[in-house]
Coordinates of C-alpha atoms in Angstrom, one line a residue:
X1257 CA -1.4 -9.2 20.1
X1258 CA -5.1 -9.7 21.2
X1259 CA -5.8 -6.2 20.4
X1260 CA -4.6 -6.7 16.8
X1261 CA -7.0 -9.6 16.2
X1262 CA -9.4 -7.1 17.7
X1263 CA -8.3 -5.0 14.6
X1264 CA -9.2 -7.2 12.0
X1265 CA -12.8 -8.4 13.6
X1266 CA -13.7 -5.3 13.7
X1267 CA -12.9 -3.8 10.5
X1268 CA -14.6 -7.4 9.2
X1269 CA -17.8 -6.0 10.6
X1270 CA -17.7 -3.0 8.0
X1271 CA -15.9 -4.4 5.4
X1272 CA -18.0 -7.7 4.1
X1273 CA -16.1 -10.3 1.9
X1274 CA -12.7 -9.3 1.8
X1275 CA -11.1 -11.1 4.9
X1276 CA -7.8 -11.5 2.5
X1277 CA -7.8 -7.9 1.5
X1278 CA -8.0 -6.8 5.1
X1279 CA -5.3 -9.0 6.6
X1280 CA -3.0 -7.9 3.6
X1281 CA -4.0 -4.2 4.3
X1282 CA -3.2 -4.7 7.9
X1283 CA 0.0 -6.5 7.3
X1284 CA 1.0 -3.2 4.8
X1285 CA 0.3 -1.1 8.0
X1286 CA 1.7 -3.5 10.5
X1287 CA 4.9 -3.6 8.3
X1288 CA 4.9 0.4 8.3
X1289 CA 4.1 0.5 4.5
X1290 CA 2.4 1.9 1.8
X1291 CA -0.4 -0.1 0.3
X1292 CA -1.8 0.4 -3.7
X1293 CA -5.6 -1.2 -4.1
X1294 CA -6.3 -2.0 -7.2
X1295 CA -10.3 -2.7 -8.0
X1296 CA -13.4 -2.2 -10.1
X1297 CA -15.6 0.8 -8.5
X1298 CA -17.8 -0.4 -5.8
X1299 CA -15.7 -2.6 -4.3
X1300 CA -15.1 -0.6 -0.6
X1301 CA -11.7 0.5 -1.3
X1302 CA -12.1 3.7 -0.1
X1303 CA -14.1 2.6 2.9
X1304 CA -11.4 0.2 3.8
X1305 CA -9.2 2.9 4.0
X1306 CA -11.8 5.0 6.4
X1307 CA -12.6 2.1 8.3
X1308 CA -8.6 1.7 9.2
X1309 CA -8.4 5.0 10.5
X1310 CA -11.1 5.1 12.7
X1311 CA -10.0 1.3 13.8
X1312 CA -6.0 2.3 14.2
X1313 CA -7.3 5.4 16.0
X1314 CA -5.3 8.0 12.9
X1315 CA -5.8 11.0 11.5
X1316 CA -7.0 10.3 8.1
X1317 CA -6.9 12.7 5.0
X1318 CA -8.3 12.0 1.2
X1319 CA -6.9 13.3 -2.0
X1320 CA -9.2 12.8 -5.0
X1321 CA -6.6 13.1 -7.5
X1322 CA -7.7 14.8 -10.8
X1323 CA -5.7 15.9 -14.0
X1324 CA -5.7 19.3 -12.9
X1325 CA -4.7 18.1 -9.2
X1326 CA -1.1 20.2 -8.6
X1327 CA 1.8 18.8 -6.0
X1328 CA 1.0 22.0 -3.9
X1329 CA -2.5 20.5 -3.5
X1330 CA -0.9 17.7 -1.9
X1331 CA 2.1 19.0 0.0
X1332 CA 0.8 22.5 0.8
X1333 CA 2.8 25.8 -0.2
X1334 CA 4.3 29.1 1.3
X1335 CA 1.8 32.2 1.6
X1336 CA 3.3 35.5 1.9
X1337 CA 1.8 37.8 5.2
X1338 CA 2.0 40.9 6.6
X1339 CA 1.9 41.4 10.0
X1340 CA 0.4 44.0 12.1
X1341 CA 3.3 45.5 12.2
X1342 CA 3.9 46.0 8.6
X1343 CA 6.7 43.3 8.2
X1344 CA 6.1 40.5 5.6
X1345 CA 7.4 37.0 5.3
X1346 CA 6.4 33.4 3.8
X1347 CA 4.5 30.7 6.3
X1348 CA 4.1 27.6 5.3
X1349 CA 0.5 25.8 5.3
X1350 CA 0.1 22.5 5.3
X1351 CA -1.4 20.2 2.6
X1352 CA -3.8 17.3 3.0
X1353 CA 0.1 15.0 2.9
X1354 CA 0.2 16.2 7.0
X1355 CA -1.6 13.0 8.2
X1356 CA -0.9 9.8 9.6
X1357 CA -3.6 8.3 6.6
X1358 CA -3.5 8.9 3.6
X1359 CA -6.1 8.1 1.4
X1360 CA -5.2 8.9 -2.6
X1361 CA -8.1 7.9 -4.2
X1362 CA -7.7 7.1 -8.2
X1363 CA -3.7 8.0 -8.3
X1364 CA -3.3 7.0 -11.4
X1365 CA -5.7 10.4 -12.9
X1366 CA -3.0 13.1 -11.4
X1367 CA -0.3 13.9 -13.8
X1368 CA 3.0 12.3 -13.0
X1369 CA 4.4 15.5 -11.7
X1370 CA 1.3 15.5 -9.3
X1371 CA 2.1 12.0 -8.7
X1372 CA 5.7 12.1 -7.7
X1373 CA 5.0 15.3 -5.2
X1374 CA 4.2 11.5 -2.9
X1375 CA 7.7 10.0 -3.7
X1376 CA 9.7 12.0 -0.7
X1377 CA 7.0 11.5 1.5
X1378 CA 6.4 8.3 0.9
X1379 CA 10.3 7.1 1.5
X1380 CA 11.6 9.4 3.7
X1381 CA 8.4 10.7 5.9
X1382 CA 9.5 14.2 5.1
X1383 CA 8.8 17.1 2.1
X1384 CA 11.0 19.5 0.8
X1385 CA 8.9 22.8 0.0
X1386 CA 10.8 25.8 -0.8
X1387 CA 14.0 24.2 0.4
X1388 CA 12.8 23.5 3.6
X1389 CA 11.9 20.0 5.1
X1390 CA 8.9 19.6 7.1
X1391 CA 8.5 16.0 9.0
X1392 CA 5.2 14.5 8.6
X1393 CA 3.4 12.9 11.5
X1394 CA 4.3 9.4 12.8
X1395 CA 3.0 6.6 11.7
X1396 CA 2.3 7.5 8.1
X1397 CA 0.8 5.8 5.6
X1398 CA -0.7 5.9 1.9
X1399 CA -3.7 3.9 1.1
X1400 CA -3.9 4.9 -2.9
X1401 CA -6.4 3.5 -5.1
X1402 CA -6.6 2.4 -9.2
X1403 CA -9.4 1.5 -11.3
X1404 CA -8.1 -1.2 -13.7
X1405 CA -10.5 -0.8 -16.1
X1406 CA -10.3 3.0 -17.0
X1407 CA -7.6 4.3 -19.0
X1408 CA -8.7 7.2 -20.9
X1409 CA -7.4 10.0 -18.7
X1410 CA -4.8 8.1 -16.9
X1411 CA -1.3 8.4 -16.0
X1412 CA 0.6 5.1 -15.0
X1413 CA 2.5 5.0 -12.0
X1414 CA 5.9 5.3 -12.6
X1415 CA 8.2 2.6 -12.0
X1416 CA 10.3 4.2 -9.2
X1417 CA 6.8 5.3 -7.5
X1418 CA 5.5 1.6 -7.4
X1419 CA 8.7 0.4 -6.1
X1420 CA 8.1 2.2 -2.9
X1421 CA 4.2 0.7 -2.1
X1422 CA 4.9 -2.6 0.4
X1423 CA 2.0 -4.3 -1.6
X1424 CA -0.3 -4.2 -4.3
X1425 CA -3.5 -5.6 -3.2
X1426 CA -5.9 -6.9 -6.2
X1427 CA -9.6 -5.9 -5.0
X1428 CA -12.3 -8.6 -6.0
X1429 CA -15.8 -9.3 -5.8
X1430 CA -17.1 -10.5 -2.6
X1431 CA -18.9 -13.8 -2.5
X1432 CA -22.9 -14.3 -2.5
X1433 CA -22.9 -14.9 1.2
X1434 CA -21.0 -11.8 2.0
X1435 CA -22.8 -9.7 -0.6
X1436 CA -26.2 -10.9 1.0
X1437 CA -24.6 -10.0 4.5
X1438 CA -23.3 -6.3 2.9
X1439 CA -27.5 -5.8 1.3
X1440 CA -28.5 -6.3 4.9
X1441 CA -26.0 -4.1 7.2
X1442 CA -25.9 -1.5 4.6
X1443 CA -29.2 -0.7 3.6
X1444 CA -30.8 -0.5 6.6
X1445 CA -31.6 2.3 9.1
X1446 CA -28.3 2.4 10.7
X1447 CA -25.4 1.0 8.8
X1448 CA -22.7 -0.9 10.7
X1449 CA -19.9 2.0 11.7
X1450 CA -16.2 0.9 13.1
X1451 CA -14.9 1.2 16.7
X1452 CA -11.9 2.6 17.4
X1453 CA -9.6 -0.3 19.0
X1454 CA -6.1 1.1 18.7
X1455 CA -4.2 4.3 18.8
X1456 CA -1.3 6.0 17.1
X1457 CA 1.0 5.4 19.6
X1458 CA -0.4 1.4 20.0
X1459 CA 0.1 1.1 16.4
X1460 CA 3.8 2.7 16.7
X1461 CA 4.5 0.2 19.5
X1462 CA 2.8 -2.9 17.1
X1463 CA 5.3 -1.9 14.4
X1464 CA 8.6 -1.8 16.3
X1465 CA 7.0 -5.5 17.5
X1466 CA 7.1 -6.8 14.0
X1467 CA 10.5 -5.4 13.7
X1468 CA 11.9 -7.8 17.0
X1469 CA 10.3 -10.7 15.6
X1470 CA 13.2 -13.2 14.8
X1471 CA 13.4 -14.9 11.4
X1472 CA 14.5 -18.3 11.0
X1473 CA 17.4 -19.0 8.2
X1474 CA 15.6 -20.9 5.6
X1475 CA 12.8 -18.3 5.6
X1476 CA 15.2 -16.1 4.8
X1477 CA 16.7 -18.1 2.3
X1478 CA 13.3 -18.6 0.8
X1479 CA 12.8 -14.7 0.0
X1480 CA 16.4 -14.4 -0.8
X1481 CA 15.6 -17.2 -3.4
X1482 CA 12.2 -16.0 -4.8
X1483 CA 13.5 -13.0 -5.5
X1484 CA 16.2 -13.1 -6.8
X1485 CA 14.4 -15.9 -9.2
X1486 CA 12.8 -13.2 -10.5
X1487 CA 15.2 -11.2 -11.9
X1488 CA 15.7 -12.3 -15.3
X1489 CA 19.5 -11.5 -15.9
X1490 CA 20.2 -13.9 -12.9
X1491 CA 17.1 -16.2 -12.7
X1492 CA 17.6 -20.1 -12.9
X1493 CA 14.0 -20.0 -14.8
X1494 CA 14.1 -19.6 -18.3
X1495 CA 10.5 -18.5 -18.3
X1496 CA 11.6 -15.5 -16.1
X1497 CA 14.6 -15.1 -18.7
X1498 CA 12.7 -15.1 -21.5
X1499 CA 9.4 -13.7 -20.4
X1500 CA 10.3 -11.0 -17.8
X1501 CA 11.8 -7.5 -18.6
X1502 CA 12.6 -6.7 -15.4
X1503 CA 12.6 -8.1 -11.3
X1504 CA 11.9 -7.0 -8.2
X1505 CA 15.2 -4.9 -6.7
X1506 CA 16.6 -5.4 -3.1
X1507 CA 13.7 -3.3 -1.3
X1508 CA 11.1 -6.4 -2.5
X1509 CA 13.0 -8.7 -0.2
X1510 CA 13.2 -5.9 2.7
X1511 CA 9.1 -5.9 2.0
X1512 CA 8.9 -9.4 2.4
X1513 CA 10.9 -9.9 5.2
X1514 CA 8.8 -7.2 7.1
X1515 CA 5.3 -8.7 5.5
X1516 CA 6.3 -11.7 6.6
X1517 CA 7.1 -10.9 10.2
X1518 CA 3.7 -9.3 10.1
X1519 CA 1.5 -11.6 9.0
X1520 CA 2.9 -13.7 12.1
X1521 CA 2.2 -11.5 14.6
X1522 CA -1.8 -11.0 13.0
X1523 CA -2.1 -14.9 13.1
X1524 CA -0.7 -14.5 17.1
X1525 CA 2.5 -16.6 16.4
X1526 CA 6.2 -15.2 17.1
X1527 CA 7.7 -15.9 14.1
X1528 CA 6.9 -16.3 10.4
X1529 CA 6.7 -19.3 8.3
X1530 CA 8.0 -20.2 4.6
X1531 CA 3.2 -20.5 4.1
X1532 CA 4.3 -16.5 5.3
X1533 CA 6.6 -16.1 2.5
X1534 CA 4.1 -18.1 -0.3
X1535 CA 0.5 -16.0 0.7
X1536 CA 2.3 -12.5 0.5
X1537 CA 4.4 -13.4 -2.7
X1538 CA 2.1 -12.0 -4.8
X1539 CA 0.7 -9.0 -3.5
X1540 CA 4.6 -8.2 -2.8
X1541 CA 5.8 -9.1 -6.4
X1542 CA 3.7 -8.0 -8.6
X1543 CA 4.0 -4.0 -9.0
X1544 CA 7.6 -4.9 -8.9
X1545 CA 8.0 -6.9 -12.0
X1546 CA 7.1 -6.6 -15.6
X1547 CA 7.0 -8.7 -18.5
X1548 CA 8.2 -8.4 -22.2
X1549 CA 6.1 -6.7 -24.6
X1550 CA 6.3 -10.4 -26.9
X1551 CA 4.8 -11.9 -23.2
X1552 CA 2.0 -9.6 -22.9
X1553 CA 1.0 -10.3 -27.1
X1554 CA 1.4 -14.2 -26.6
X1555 CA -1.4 -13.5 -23.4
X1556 CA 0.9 -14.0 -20.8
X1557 CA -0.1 -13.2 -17.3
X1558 CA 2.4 -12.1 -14.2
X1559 CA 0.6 -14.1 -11.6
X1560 CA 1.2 -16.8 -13.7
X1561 CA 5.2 -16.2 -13.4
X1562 CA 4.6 -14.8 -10.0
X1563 CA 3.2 -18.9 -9.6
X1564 CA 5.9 -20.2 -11.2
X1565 CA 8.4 -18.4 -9.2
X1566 CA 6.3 -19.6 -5.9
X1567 CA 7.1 -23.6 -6.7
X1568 CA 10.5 -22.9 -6.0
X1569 CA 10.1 -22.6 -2.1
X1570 CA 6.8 -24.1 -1.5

């Protein structure tokens, strides 16, 4: 448990001003998830994502997806050889997806048949190439990024793709102190550089932790009732029912109860909290949800349902 605060300090020491950003990160990782940042350029997304490797001690990859990026790019593909002996037949070579990081920097530029190449991986740890399926290493994880503002040349994520991130982390600016405290560190003659403080197997053993971690009934009941709240064909909010197209499925509460336990074991306490349940609502929720075409004319914002839905268990 100590070494997991060590975590966090030190990837604090690279990564100035986002203290939120890192825990939820860590509690993506912790919980043996997928995380999607979403931030303006600049903002250290992708050298969050560095910085967690070297700190968790894993093999890190990065993608820069482009239009013309193709799933073999990602996954690898079959080669046919001949051998010295004049016999031929396909091997398999690995794509950049054969890591325990990945890093897929600006998903939302690939095509959506680039994009979905990540869906098997990303559920079942596995891909099918050539009717074959080839395990990827343990732990893995995708750090992807998306620039909010840019759209020309973009793909959104489908639905059935966002469902399977743990979170959605919303990148912002860092405050004045922090910036001041990045202009120093970073511009000088020797930036500040992580230190490894776990490894594979540590972080292996931290995730089966999170899983033991016992879970009291009305915290349960709390993300049983949030989100389920937010479903509007069932919701006992008629904002929900009138502003919401559709809720978060069954595999948002399986996030949250794993968040949840996670976010415990980072604070060094045994067992989560319904203050658990309220931070990680949001960065849980919202890739899971969407509101009405007449919501998003009339101005309406998710975090502001996402808020409403909150009041119910805090």
């Amino acid at each position: 448990m100590a070494r997991i605060k060590e975590v966090r300090a030190s990837v604090a020491e690279v990564i100035h001003g986002q203290d939120e950003v890192i825990t939820e990160v860590l509690v993506t990782v912790l919980s043996g998830g997928h995380a999607l940042l979403i931030g303006l350029p600049g903002l250290a997304k992708t050298r969050l994502a560095q910085t967690l490797g070297v700190v968790l001690g894993l093999a890190d990859k990065r993608v820069q997806f482009t239009p013309d990026l193709m799933p073999a790019d990602i996954l690898g593909s079959e080669v046919l050889e001949e051998t010295t002996e004049g016999r031929r037949g396909f091997r398999f070579l690995p794509g950049p997806v054969f890591c325990q990081l990945l890093l897929a920097d600006e998903i939302n530029r690939a095509s959506p048949r680039t994009q979905s190449a990540l869906l098997q991986a990303m559920q079942e740890r596995q891909v099918s190439v050539a009717g074959l399926a080839h395990d990827l290493p343990r732990p893995f994880h995708v750090l992807a990024t998306q620039n909010p503002i840019e759209q020309e040349g973009t793909y959104p994520l489908p639905e059935a793709q966002l469902d399977r991130f743990l979170t959605q982390i919303n990148v912002g600016y860092p405050d004045e102190a922090a910036e001041r405290r990045m202009l120093a560190t970073t511009t000088g003659p020797e930036p500040a550089q992580a230190a490894p403080v776990m490894t594979a197997a540590d972080l292996i053993e931290a995730q089966a932790l999170v899983r033991r971690l016992p879970v009291g009934e009305s915290v349960i009941d709390a993300i049983l009732t949030l989100v389920r709240a937010g479903r509007p064909e069932m919701s006992p909010l008629r904002e929900v029912r009138d502003l919401v197209a559709w809720g978060p499925g069954p595999r948002a509460s399986q996030s949250l109860a794993l968040a949840v336990r996670a976010r415990a074991l980072l604070d060094g306490r045994l067992a989560p909290s319904l203050d658990d349940v309220v931070a990680l609502a949001p960065p849980v929720l919202r890739h899971r949800m969407a509101l009405t075409f007449g919501a998003r004319a009339d101005g309406v914002l998710l975090s502001q349902v996402i808020d409403r839905l909150v009041r119910l268990i805090a």
